[in-house]
Short mmCIF file of C-alpha atoms in Angstrom, two decimals:
data_model
loop_
_atom_site.label_atom_id
_atom_site.label_comp_id
_atom_site.label_asym_id
_atom_site.label_seq_id
_atom_site.Cartn_x
_atom_site.Cartn_y
_atom_site.Cartn_z
CA UNK A 1 -5.57 52.34 -29.15
CA UNK A 2 -7.07 49.06 -30.07
CA UNK A 3 -3.37 47.86 -30.68
CA UNK A 4 -2.33 48.91 -27.37
CA UNK A 5 -5.39 47.07 -25.74
CA UNK A 6 -4.40 44.02 -27.61
CA UNK A 7 -0.73 44.16 -26.67
CA UNK A 8 -1.81 44.82 -23.00
CA UNK A 9 -4.29 41.91 -23.03
CA UNK A 10 -1.57 39.73 -24.47
CA UNK A 11 0.84 40.60 -21.97
CA UNK A 12 -1.83 40.11 -19.14
CA UNK A 13 -2.56 36.57 -20.33
CA UNK A 14 1.08 35.65 -20.78
CA UNK A 15 1.82 36.81 -17.11
CA UNK A 16 -1.37 34.79 -15.97
CA UNK A 17 -0.13 31.70 -17.81
CA UNK A 18 3.40 32.16 -16.30
CA UNK A 19 2.00 32.60 -12.86
CA UNK A 20 -0.14 29.45 -13.12
CA UNK A 21 3.15 27.56 -14.17
CA UNK A 22 4.74 28.33 -10.71
CA UNK A 23 3.81 26.43 -7.67
CA UNK A 24 4.30 27.95 -4.21
CA UNK A 25 4.84 25.70 -1.01
CA UNK A 26 5.23 26.40 2.55
CA UNK A 27 6.82 23.69 4.73
CA UNK A 28 6.38 24.20 8.60
CA UNK A 29 9.43 22.32 9.56
CA UNK A 30 8.83 23.18 13.50
CA UNK A 31 5.29 22.26 13.72
CA UNK A 32 5.00 18.58 13.22
CA UNK A 33 2.73 16.83 15.31
CA UNK A 34 1.80 13.24 13.96
CA UNK A 35 4.25 10.57 13.17
CA UNK A 36 3.96 8.79 9.61
CA UNK A 37 3.59 5.16 10.78
CA UNK A 38 6.17 3.25 8.79
CA UNK A 39 3.38 0.49 8.48
CA UNK A 40 1.44 2.52 5.85
CA UNK A 41 4.31 1.17 3.59
CA UNK A 42 3.07 -2.41 3.99
CA UNK A 43 2.80 -5.12 1.24
CA UNK A 44 0.18 -7.75 0.60
CA UNK A 45 0.83 -11.25 -0.88
CA UNK A 46 -2.41 -13.42 -1.32
CA UNK A 47 -2.70 -16.87 -2.75
CA UNK A 48 -3.74 -15.40 -5.94
CA UNK A 49 -2.38 -16.23 -9.58
CA UNK A 50 1.37 -16.03 -9.62
CA UNK A 51 1.80 -14.03 -6.42
CA UNK A 52 3.09 -16.82 -4.23
CA UNK A 53 3.98 -19.55 -6.58
CA UNK A 54 5.95 -18.59 -9.56
CA UNK A 55 6.49 -15.32 -7.74
CA UNK A 56 7.58 -15.36 -4.13
CA UNK A 57 7.94 -19.21 -3.76
CA UNK A 58 10.21 -21.37 -5.87
CA UNK A 59 11.14 -23.89 -3.60
CA UNK A 60 14.45 -24.88 -1.75
CA UNK A 61 15.53 -27.18 -4.76
CA UNK A 62 14.90 -24.61 -7.34
CA UNK A 63 17.96 -23.34 -9.47
CA UNK A 64 16.50 -19.90 -8.92
CA UNK A 65 18.82 -18.43 -5.95
CA UNK A 66 16.62 -18.58 -2.91
CA UNK A 67 16.62 -18.27 0.87
CA UNK A 68 14.46 -20.94 2.33
CA UNK A 69 12.43 -21.58 -0.88
CA UNK A 70 11.83 -17.82 -1.31
CA UNK A 71 13.60 -15.84 -4.27
CA UNK A 72 16.67 -14.20 -3.10
CA UNK A 73 16.28 -11.20 -5.66
CA UNK A 74 12.93 -10.20 -4.23
CA UNK A 75 14.15 -10.71 -0.58
CA UNK A 76 17.04 -8.36 -1.29
CA UNK A 77 14.88 -5.75 -2.98
CA UNK A 78 12.24 -5.79 0.02
CA UNK A 79 14.91 -5.30 2.55
CA UNK A 80 16.34 -2.42 0.49
CA UNK A 81 12.93 -0.62 0.94
CA UNK A 82 12.65 -1.60 4.48
CA UNK A 83 9.34 -3.38 4.18
CA UNK A 84 7.40 -2.82 7.56
CA UNK A 85 4.67 -5.46 7.29
CA UNK A 86 3.36 -8.18 5.01
CA UNK A 87 -0.25 -9.31 4.79
CA UNK A 88 -1.06 -12.88 4.10
CA UNK A 89 -2.67 -15.30 2.91
CA UNK A 90 -5.54 -13.14 1.65
CA UNK A 91 -7.65 -11.39 0.46
CA UNK A 92 -10.61 -13.60 -0.56
CA UNK A 93 -8.54 -16.52 -0.24
CA UNK A 94 -8.34 -15.90 3.66
CA UNK A 95 -11.77 -16.93 4.22
CA UNK A 96 -11.43 -20.35 2.38
CA UNK A 97 -8.01 -21.05 3.81
CA UNK A 98 -7.65 -23.69 6.61
CA UNK A 99 -4.34 -23.16 8.25
CA UNK A 100 -3.82 -26.82 9.34
CA UNK A 101 -3.71 -27.96 5.71
CA UNK A 102 -0.36 -25.68 5.24
CA UNK A 103 1.80 -27.22 8.08
CA UNK A 104 3.81 -30.40 8.52
CA UNK A 105 5.68 -32.29 5.76
CA UNK A 106 4.67 -30.54 2.51
CA UNK A 107 4.22 -34.00 0.78
CA UNK A 108 1.62 -34.74 3.20
CA UNK A 109 -0.32 -31.49 2.92
CA UNK A 110 -3.86 -31.35 1.65
CA UNK A 111 -4.69 -29.90 -1.66
CA UNK A 112 -7.41 -27.58 -2.40
CA UNK A 113 -9.04 -25.69 -5.28
CA UNK A 114 -8.68 -21.97 -5.08
CA UNK A 115 -12.35 -21.25 -6.10
CA UNK A 116 -11.68 -17.57 -5.81
CA UNK A 117 -8.80 -17.00 -8.24
CA UNK A 118 -8.65 -19.15 -11.38
CA UNK A 119 -9.89 -22.67 -10.01
CA UNK A 120 -6.32 -23.82 -9.69
CA UNK A 121 -5.09 -26.29 -7.41
CA UNK A 122 -3.46 -25.06 -4.10
CA UNK A 123 -0.83 -27.62 -2.84
CA UNK A 124 -0.44 -25.77 0.41
CA UNK A 125 3.50 -25.81 -0.09
CA UNK A 126 3.74 -22.25 1.19
CA UNK A 127 1.99 -22.18 4.80
CA UNK A 128 2.32 -20.80 8.12
CA UNK A 129 6.02 -21.90 8.79
CA UNK A 130 7.25 -20.64 5.19
CA UNK A 131 5.44 -17.29 5.65
CA UNK A 132 6.62 -16.65 9.31
CA UNK A 133 10.15 -17.59 8.24
CA UNK A 134 10.01 -15.25 5.55
CA UNK A 135 9.03 -12.44 7.76
CA UNK A 136 11.91 -13.15 10.00
CA UNK A 137 14.37 -13.09 7.04
CA UNK A 138 12.99 -9.81 6.06
CA UNK A 139 12.87 -8.28 9.64
CA UNK A 140 9.24 -7.45 8.91
CA UNK A 141 5.94 -7.74 10.93
CA UNK A 142 3.69 -10.51 9.78
CA UNK A 143 0.10 -9.44 9.19
CA UNK A 144 -2.22 -12.58 9.16
CA UNK A 145 -5.75 -12.61 8.08
CA UNK A 146 -7.97 -15.30 9.58
CA UNK A 147 -10.77 -17.14 8.44
CA UNK A 148 -14.07 -15.97 9.48
CA UNK A 149 -16.14 -16.79 6.44
CA UNK A 150 -15.86 -20.61 6.24
CA UNK A 151 -13.82 -21.08 9.50
CA UNK A 152 -14.62 -21.65 13.07
CA UNK A 153 -13.92 -19.64 16.22
CA UNK A 154 -11.95 -22.74 17.36
CA UNK A 155 -9.78 -22.91 14.29
CA UNK A 156 -8.76 -19.24 14.48
CA UNK A 157 -8.21 -19.36 18.27
CA UNK A 158 -5.87 -22.47 17.84
CA UNK A 159 -3.80 -20.82 14.92
CA UNK A 160 -3.04 -18.05 17.26
CA UNK A 161 -1.89 -20.42 20.00
CA UNK A 162 0.06 -22.44 17.42
CA UNK A 163 2.11 -19.53 16.41
CA UNK A 164 2.50 -17.62 19.70
CA UNK A 165 2.09 -19.79 22.67
CA UNK A 166 5.20 -20.36 24.71
CA UNK A 167 3.51 -22.50 27.17
CA UNK A 168 2.66 -26.23 27.31
CA UNK A 169 -0.23 -26.80 25.15
CA UNK A 170 -1.41 -29.28 22.25
CA UNK A 171 -0.74 -26.53 19.67
CA UNK A 172 2.58 -25.50 21.06
CA UNK A 173 3.68 -29.05 21.09
CA UNK A 174 2.46 -29.57 17.48
CA UNK A 175 4.41 -26.36 16.55
CA UNK A 176 7.52 -28.07 18.01
CA UNK A 177 6.80 -31.28 16.23
CA UNK A 178 6.65 -29.51 12.86
CA UNK A 179 10.22 -28.00 13.50
CA UNK A 180 9.69 -24.63 15.39
CA UNK A 181 10.70 -24.84 19.15
CA UNK A 182 10.19 -21.09 19.83
CA UNK A 183 6.94 -19.31 19.23
CA UNK A 184 6.82 -16.47 16.65
CA UNK A 185 6.00 -12.97 17.37
CA UNK A 186 2.76 -11.96 15.59
CA UNK A 187 1.26 -8.48 16.19
CA UNK A 188 -1.16 -7.78 13.33
CA UNK A 189 -4.16 -10.08 13.20
CA UNK A 190 -7.05 -9.57 10.66
CA UNK A 191 -10.33 -11.19 11.83
CA UNK A 192 -11.81 -11.84 8.41
CA UNK A 193 -11.66 -10.19 5.23
CA UNK A 194 -14.20 -8.35 3.23
CA UNK A 195 -16.99 -9.97 5.00
CA UNK A 196 -19.54 -7.95 3.30
CA UNK A 197 -18.55 -9.88 0.02
CA UNK A 198 -16.30 -12.92 -0.56
CA UNK A 199 -15.60 -13.24 3.04
CA UNK A 200 -19.42 -14.54 3.89
CA UNK A 201 -21.85 -11.77 2.06
CA UNK A 202 -22.89 -10.69 5.76
CA UNK A 203 -24.68 -7.70 6.82
CA UNK A 204 -22.81 -5.30 8.90
CA UNK A 205 -24.80 -5.95 12.13
CA UNK A 206 -24.10 -9.92 11.58
CA UNK A 207 -20.32 -9.61 10.99
CA UNK A 208 -20.00 -7.35 14.05
CA UNK A 209 -21.45 -10.03 16.25
CA UNK A 210 -19.23 -12.72 14.58
CA UNK A 211 -16.13 -10.55 15.10
CA UNK A 212 -17.03 -10.09 18.74
CA UNK A 213 -16.96 -13.76 19.30
CA UNK A 214 -13.91 -14.46 16.99
CA UNK A 215 -11.85 -11.75 18.52
CA UNK A 216 -12.71 -12.88 22.16
CA UNK A 217 -10.71 -16.12 21.46
CA UNK A 218 -7.73 -14.72 19.85
CA UNK A 219 -5.72 -14.74 23.17
CA UNK A 220 -2.44 -12.97 23.97
CA UNK A 221 0.22 -15.63 24.88
CA UNK A 222 3.41 -14.74 26.80
CA UNK A 223 4.44 -11.11 25.95
CA UNK A 224 2.94 -11.43 22.43
CA UNK A 225 0.18 -8.78 22.22
CA UNK A 226 -2.35 -8.88 19.06
CA UNK A 227 -3.35 -5.70 17.32
CA UNK A 228 -6.65 -6.97 16.19
CA UNK A 229 -8.34 -5.60 13.05
CA UNK A 230 -11.74 -5.64 12.18
CA UNK A 231 -12.90 -6.08 8.56
CA UNK A 232 -14.20 -2.74 7.61
CA UNK A 233 -16.00 -1.22 4.96
CA UNK A 234 -15.86 -1.44 1.08
CA UNK A 235 -15.07 2.01 -0.31
CA UNK A 236 -17.84 4.36 0.74
CA UNK A 237 -20.02 2.05 2.92
CA UNK A 238 -20.31 4.50 5.82
CA UNK A 239 -23.00 2.52 7.20
CA UNK A 240 -20.70 -0.55 7.72
CA UNK A 241 -18.10 1.74 9.52
CA UNK A 242 -20.61 3.12 11.85
CA UNK A 243 -21.82 -0.22 12.69
CA UNK A 244 -18.35 -1.43 13.44
CA UNK A 245 -17.52 1.55 15.56
CA UNK A 246 -20.87 1.42 17.35
CA UNK A 247 -21.19 -2.22 18.06
CA UNK A 248 -17.63 -3.51 19.06
CA UNK A 249 -15.99 -2.39 22.38
CA UNK A 250 -12.91 -0.49 22.14
CA UNK A 251 -10.86 -3.18 24.03
CA UNK A 252 -11.87 -5.74 21.50
CA UNK A 253 -10.31 -3.86 18.52
CA UNK A 254 -7.13 -2.12 17.57
CA UNK A 255 -7.82 -1.02 13.92
CA UNK A 256 -10.74 -0.98 11.30
CA UNK A 257 -9.80 -1.98 7.56
CA UNK A 258 -10.70 -0.02 4.42
CA UNK A 259 -10.61 -1.33 0.94
CA UNK A 260 -10.54 0.98 -2.22
CA UNK A 261 -9.20 0.17 -5.61
CA UNK A 262 -8.43 2.56 -8.52
CA UNK A 263 -10.04 2.00 -11.97
CA UNK A 264 -9.93 3.67 -14.96
CA UNK A 265 -13.75 3.36 -15.74
CA UNK A 266 -15.66 1.17 -13.55
CA UNK A 267 -15.72 -2.38 -12.26
CA UNK A 268 -17.06 -3.98 -15.31
CA UNK A 269 -14.39 -2.28 -17.55
CA UNK A 270 -11.34 -1.21 -15.44
CA UNK A 271 -9.29 0.02 -18.45
CA UNK A 272 -5.89 -1.11 -19.65
CA UNK A 273 -2.59 -0.86 -17.71
CA UNK A 274 -0.86 0.08 -21.06
CA UNK A 275 -1.68 1.76 -24.33
CA UNK A 276 -4.14 4.13 -22.50
CA UNK A 277 -5.22 7.64 -23.67
CA UNK A 278 -4.53 10.79 -21.84
CA UNK A 279 -8.11 10.92 -20.70
CA UNK A 280 -7.63 7.64 -19.15
CA UNK A 281 -4.45 8.85 -17.47
CA UNK A 282 -6.34 12.01 -16.05
CA UNK A 283 -9.36 9.77 -14.83
CA UNK A 284 -7.14 7.19 -13.06
CA UNK A 285 -5.39 9.88 -11.16
CA UNK A 286 -8.65 11.91 -10.48
CA UNK A 287 -10.28 8.52 -9.19
CA UNK A 288 -7.21 7.83 -6.92
CA UNK A 289 -7.38 11.28 -5.21
CA UNK A 290 -10.80 10.26 -4.12
CA UNK A 291 -8.94 8.46 -1.40
CA UNK A 292 -8.36 11.73 0.59
CA UNK A 293 -12.32 12.20 0.91
CA UNK A 294 -12.90 8.45 1.83
CA UNK A 295 -10.51 8.70 4.69
CA UNK A 296 -11.82 12.11 5.90
CA UNK A 297 -15.33 10.80 5.91
CA UNK A 298 -14.52 7.65 7.63
CA UNK A 299 -12.27 9.23 10.17
CA UNK A 300 -15.10 11.55 11.06
CA UNK A 301 -17.35 8.55 12.00
CA UNK A 302 -14.43 7.01 13.93
CA UNK A 303 -14.00 10.24 15.85
CA UNK A 304 -17.62 10.08 17.10
CA UNK A 305 -16.82 6.86 18.90
CA UNK A 306 -13.13 7.07 19.40
CA UNK A 307 -12.31 10.77 19.80
CA UNK A 308 -8.89 9.75 21.32
CA UNK A 309 -7.84 8.03 18.17
CA UNK A 310 -6.88 4.97 19.67
CA UNK A 311 -8.29 2.82 16.77
CA UNK A 312 -6.46 2.90 13.72
CA UNK A 313 -7.80 3.16 10.06
CA UNK A 314 -6.17 0.22 8.31
CA UNK A 315 -6.08 0.67 4.34
CA UNK A 316 -5.02 -2.89 3.84
CA UNK A 317 -5.78 -3.11 0.12
CA UNK A 318 -5.37 -0.28 -2.12
CA UNK A 319 -3.81 0.28 -5.61
CA UNK A 320 -4.71 0.51 -9.46
CA UNK A 321 -6.73 -2.43 -10.61
CA UNK A 322 -6.88 -2.85 -14.59
CA UNK A 323 -8.17 -5.30 -17.07
CA UNK A 324 -5.70 -8.50 -17.12
CA UNK A 325 -2.94 -8.44 -19.68
CA UNK A 326 -4.20 -10.30 -22.84
CA UNK A 327 -3.56 -13.85 -23.04
CA UNK A 328 -3.38 -14.33 -19.27
CA UNK A 329 -5.65 -16.28 -16.88
CA UNK A 330 -8.42 -13.75 -15.95
CA UNK A 331 -8.49 -15.03 -12.32
CA UNK A 332 -4.83 -14.21 -11.80
CA UNK A 333 -5.00 -10.55 -12.11
CA UNK A 334 -1.68 -9.95 -13.87
CA UNK A 335 -1.12 -6.45 -15.14
CA UNK A 336 1.73 -4.29 -16.43
CA UNK A 337 2.83 -1.12 -14.30
CA UNK A 338 3.61 2.16 -15.84
CA UNK A 339 4.83 5.47 -14.76
CA UNK A 340 1.15 6.52 -14.40
CA UNK A 341 1.13 3.98 -11.50
CA UNK A 342 4.10 5.49 -9.87
CA UNK A 343 2.42 8.90 -9.98
CA UNK A 344 -0.74 7.39 -8.49
CA UNK A 345 1.25 5.68 -5.73
CA UNK A 346 2.82 8.98 -4.83
CA UNK A 347 -0.24 10.75 -4.46
CA UNK A 348 -1.95 8.12 -2.28
CA UNK A 349 0.97 7.97 -0.05
CA UNK A 350 0.96 11.62 0.25
CA UNK A 351 -2.69 11.28 1.22
CA UNK A 352 -1.95 8.64 3.99
CA UNK A 353 0.78 11.12 5.22
CA UNK A 354 -1.83 13.83 5.57
CA UNK A 355 -3.99 11.48 7.62
CA UNK A 356 -1.07 10.33 9.90
CA UNK A 357 -3.39 10.96 12.96
CA UNK A 358 -5.57 8.12 11.98
CA UNK A 359 -4.10 5.99 9.22
CA UNK A 360 -1.72 3.57 10.87
CA UNK A 361 -1.33 0.51 8.54
CA UNK A 362 -1.74 0.32 4.55
CA UNK A 363 -1.07 -2.37 2.11
CA UNK A 364 -0.63 -1.94 -1.70
CA UNK A 365 -2.32 -4.79 -3.63
CA UNK A 366 -0.18 -6.63 -4.29
CA UNK A 367 3.54 -7.32 -4.03
CA UNK A 368 4.39 -9.74 -6.92
CA UNK A 369 2.66 -10.50 -10.22
CA UNK A 370 -0.68 -9.13 -9.21
CA UNK A 371 -2.42 -5.85 -9.69
CA UNK A 372 -0.21 -2.88 -8.77
CA UNK A 373 2.82 -5.20 -7.99
CA UNK A 374 6.24 -4.00 -6.95
CA UNK A 375 7.71 -7.02 -8.65
CA UNK A 376 7.14 -8.89 -11.99
CA UNK A 377 8.70 -12.50 -12.52
CA UNK A 378 9.05 -14.72 -15.46
CA UNK A 379 11.08 -17.85 -14.80
CA UNK A 380 14.37 -16.97 -13.33
CA UNK A 381 13.82 -13.37 -14.49
CA UNK A 382 12.58 -10.62 -12.09
CA UNK A 383 12.03 -6.82 -12.64
CA UNK A 384 11.37 -3.83 -10.49
CA UNK A 385 8.23 -2.00 -11.49
CA UNK A 386 7.76 1.89 -11.37
CA UNK A 387 5.86 1.55 -8.31
CA UNK A 388 8.80 -0.19 -6.43
CA UNK A 389 10.79 2.93 -7.12
CA UNK A 390 8.22 5.05 -5.43
CA UNK A 391 8.52 2.85 -2.16
CA UNK A 392 12.23 3.30 -2.50
CA UNK A 393 12.07 6.91 -2.81
CA UNK A 394 9.44 7.59 -0.05
CA UNK A 395 10.90 5.03 2.42
CA UNK A 396 12.71 8.19 4.07
CA UNK A 397 9.06 9.22 5.38
CA UNK A 398 8.93 5.87 7.64
CA UNK A 399 8.20 6.79 11.06
CA UNK A 400 9.13 10.50 10.47
CA UNK A 401 7.17 13.31 12.00
CA UNK A 402 4.73 14.61 9.32
CA UNK A 403 5.15 18.55 8.66
CA UNK A 404 2.11 20.73 7.88
CA UNK A 405 2.36 21.84 4.31
CA UNK A 406 0.56 24.19 2.27
CA UNK A 407 0.64 24.17 -1.54
CA UNK A 408 -0.73 26.73 -3.96
CA UNK A 409 -0.80 24.94 -7.37
CA UNK A 410 -2.27 25.30 -10.67
CA UNK A 411 -4.75 22.84 -12.14
CA UNK A 412 -4.27 20.18 -14.59
CA UNK A 413 -7.56 20.07 -16.62
CA UNK A 414 -9.27 17.42 -18.86
CA UNK A 415 -12.73 16.32 -19.80
CA UNK A 416 -14.03 19.59 -18.18
CA UNK A 417 -12.73 18.63 -15.04
CA UNK A 418 -9.68 19.61 -13.25
CA UNK A 419 -7.35 18.51 -10.38
CA UNK A 420 -4.22 20.03 -8.50
CA UNK A 421 -1.14 19.47 -10.77
CA UNK A 422 1.15 19.51 -7.70
CA UNK A 423 1.01 17.18 -4.70
CA UNK A 424 3.63 17.76 -1.83
CA UNK A 425 4.13 15.91 1.32
CA UNK A 426 6.81 16.65 4.01
CA UNK A 427 8.51 15.14 7.07
CA UNK A 428 11.18 15.26 9.46
CA UNK A 429 13.19 12.39 10.53
CA UNK A 430 14.73 11.56 13.82
CA UNK A 431 18.17 12.92 12.92
CA UNK A 432 16.42 16.40 12.02
CA UNK A 433 16.57 15.84 8.16
CA UNK A 434 13.51 17.11 6.27
CA UNK A 435 12.29 15.33 3.25
CA UNK A 436 9.83 17.03 0.74
CA UNK A 437 8.18 14.73 -1.84
CA UNK A 438 6.54 16.49 -4.96
CA UNK A 439 4.39 14.76 -7.54
CA UNK A 440 3.78 16.68 -10.90
CA UNK A 441 0.94 14.87 -12.66
CA UNK A 442 0.86 17.18 -15.55
CA UNK A 443 2.03 15.17 -18.34
CA UNK A 444 3.26 17.93 -20.63
CA UNK A 445 4.23 20.85 -18.37
CA UNK A 446 7.42 21.46 -16.45
CA UNK A 447 6.58 23.54 -13.25
CA UNK A 448 8.68 26.00 -11.29
CA UNK A 449 8.52 25.27 -7.49
CA UNK A 450 9.29 27.79 -4.90
CA UNK A 451 9.17 26.17 -1.31
CA UNK A 452 9.43 28.32 1.70
CA UNK A 453 10.84 26.23 4.42
CA UNK A 454 9.83 27.67 7.96
CA UNK A 455 11.28 26.94 11.50
CA UNK A 456 14.87 25.77 10.36
CA UNK A 457 18.00 28.07 10.85
CA UNK A 458 19.60 26.63 7.84
CA UNK A 459 18.49 24.91 4.50
CA UNK A 460 21.50 23.00 3.38
CA UNK A 461 20.57 20.63 0.26
CA UNK A 462 21.81 17.12 0.88
CA UNK A 463 20.47 15.52 -2.17
CA UNK A 464 17.44 14.71 -4.13
CA UNK A 465 16.21 11.99 -6.61
CA UNK A 466 13.48 11.66 -9.17
CA UNK A 467 11.29 9.19 -11.07
CA UNK A 468 10.25 9.98 -14.57
CA UNK A 469 10.21 8.64 -18.09
CA UNK A 470 9.48 9.63 -21.60
CA UNK A 471 5.82 8.67 -21.63
CA UNK A 472 3.07 8.15 -18.77
CA UNK A 473 2.76 4.84 -20.35
CA UNK A 474 6.49 3.97 -20.04
CA UNK A 475 7.09 0.85 -18.32
CA UNK A 476 9.80 -2.00 -17.42
CA UNK A 477 10.05 -5.11 -19.45
CA UNK A 478 12.09 -8.30 -18.92
CA UNK A 479 14.21 -7.21 -21.94
CA UNK A 480 14.36 -3.37 -20.86
CA UNK A 481 14.46 -3.41 -17.20
CA UNK A 482 15.54 0.27 -16.57
CA UNK A 483 13.06 2.42 -18.59
CA UNK A 484 11.51 3.75 -15.37
CA UNK A 485 13.89 4.06 -12.47
CA UNK A 486 14.87 5.86 -9.57
CA UNK A 487 17.73 8.48 -10.49
CA UNK A 488 19.74 11.39 -9.00
CA UNK A 489 18.24 14.89 -9.44
CA UNK A 490 20.54 17.85 -9.73
CA UNK A 491 18.10 20.62 -10.56
CA UNK A 492 17.34 21.94 -7.15
CA UNK A 493 18.87 24.63 -4.71
CA UNK A 494 18.46 25.67 -1.34
CA UNK A 495 19.34 28.95 0.07
CA UNK A 496 17.95 31.28 2.95
CA UNK A 497 15.12 29.02 3.76
CA UNK A 498 14.08 28.86 0.14
CA UNK A 499 13.99 25.80 -2.16
CA UNK A 500 13.61 26.30 -5.68
CA UNK A 501 13.72 23.85 -8.91
CA UNK A 502 11.83 23.12 -12.03
CA UNK A 503 9.89 19.77 -11.73
CA UNK A 504 9.73 17.91 -14.86
CA UNK A 505 6.31 16.85 -16.24
CA UNK A 506 5.03 13.69 -15.13
CA UNK A 507 7.52 13.06 -12.44
CA UNK A 508 8.16 12.57 -8.61
CA UNK A 509 11.02 14.12 -7.00
CA UNK A 510 12.11 14.09 -3.24
CA UNK A 511 14.45 16.54 -1.80
CA UNK A 512 16.59 16.03 1.49
CA UNK A 513 17.45 19.05 3.36
CA UNK A 514 19.33 19.64 6.94
#
């Protein structure tokens, strides 16, 4: 009898484990309501460390192949992932940046000390013309962040006029004198950055008053229409969000920013980008998933004052922030990028998709050589990081309709805590193709996926791709650039409305169905 009970118990435990290793997903392909704004795939390039200089900008006379002074290899790679917008010049740098120092002949431009980032000399050789010309080459929307912290209303007002005015004015004439006859189109305009901190250490109430005044004088010229973005809260500062929504008229603001970075431990010890433990791996992903709660709570405040959702939530700084690589300038924020960071990016992008009704722009920090970068450079060498390949994989979701998706997943447990081991996001593009992106965060376990796709007459599998590597800490180097890449995935099948496959441990998979 005892033996029989033991066998039955063993069978029960085994069946329970097997059941937990299978994830069931329901995609409602006929119920999409909200569009995933392509602008959540935005990038950010601040005058910080080697982001601009030695990163993007090499100058027209450089032996490194370039287009108007910007590295051609990076331009080509950005075009490939269809970069929708680029935020510049900061960041904290924006509130000490005086734009007139960055126009005119480069040899005559004023130099300054970058007091926020490393105390290095900024020679302003990459300024307004260089940035906006780059955006034109990329076919991307510029997102300019103006100086509220140390600048004046007049200075910001004249910058808008210099860039966008098509009439007769001193600023448009100055632009023409500097070689640009026609005005540029600039839609996204940030009125200050982190004004609760490096942008002036203001109270929420004081900044709201500053914003109202500055934004009033950021004018629309010709057919250019500014999408004005108020500097929003740091992480979970719900008082700041309430104050912005309560005190700024809807007609003066189009979006409210939110900044949230992911650390391993805490601000004082952010953990290392490589050589981390499984506990560190778990904690980073757990911390990253808190983005969902932040957006939910900030959105609930916005809903009180803007139930029609006319104002966007703009997550214009997000990503992993670790301790700098040993031997590098602490003020340059240079860090490696691993498979862990690719998984983190997939999880957070899925969260942005889930909140497509409110999240309209997002900018990963940062694009080149800083924090969770898409590119690392060293002299004439350049590599694509694991995070780059996530943006390549996920570009199919840009401007697609988010599809309601439910996931019944097991748990990945560590440190007496647990998080869902599978994250899924689905969308339908304008051609009717459905793309489903899966993230398996478990570092050891392959998981069977059974996906029921409802509302489609047929489920023809068009293709799939995958990002994975031998270890969660796997990363690309200048000697081995292809350790973590985007590859074709052949393990999925689709039949009679069902998609089935086994998703490998620590991987991202996107499937295309028609």
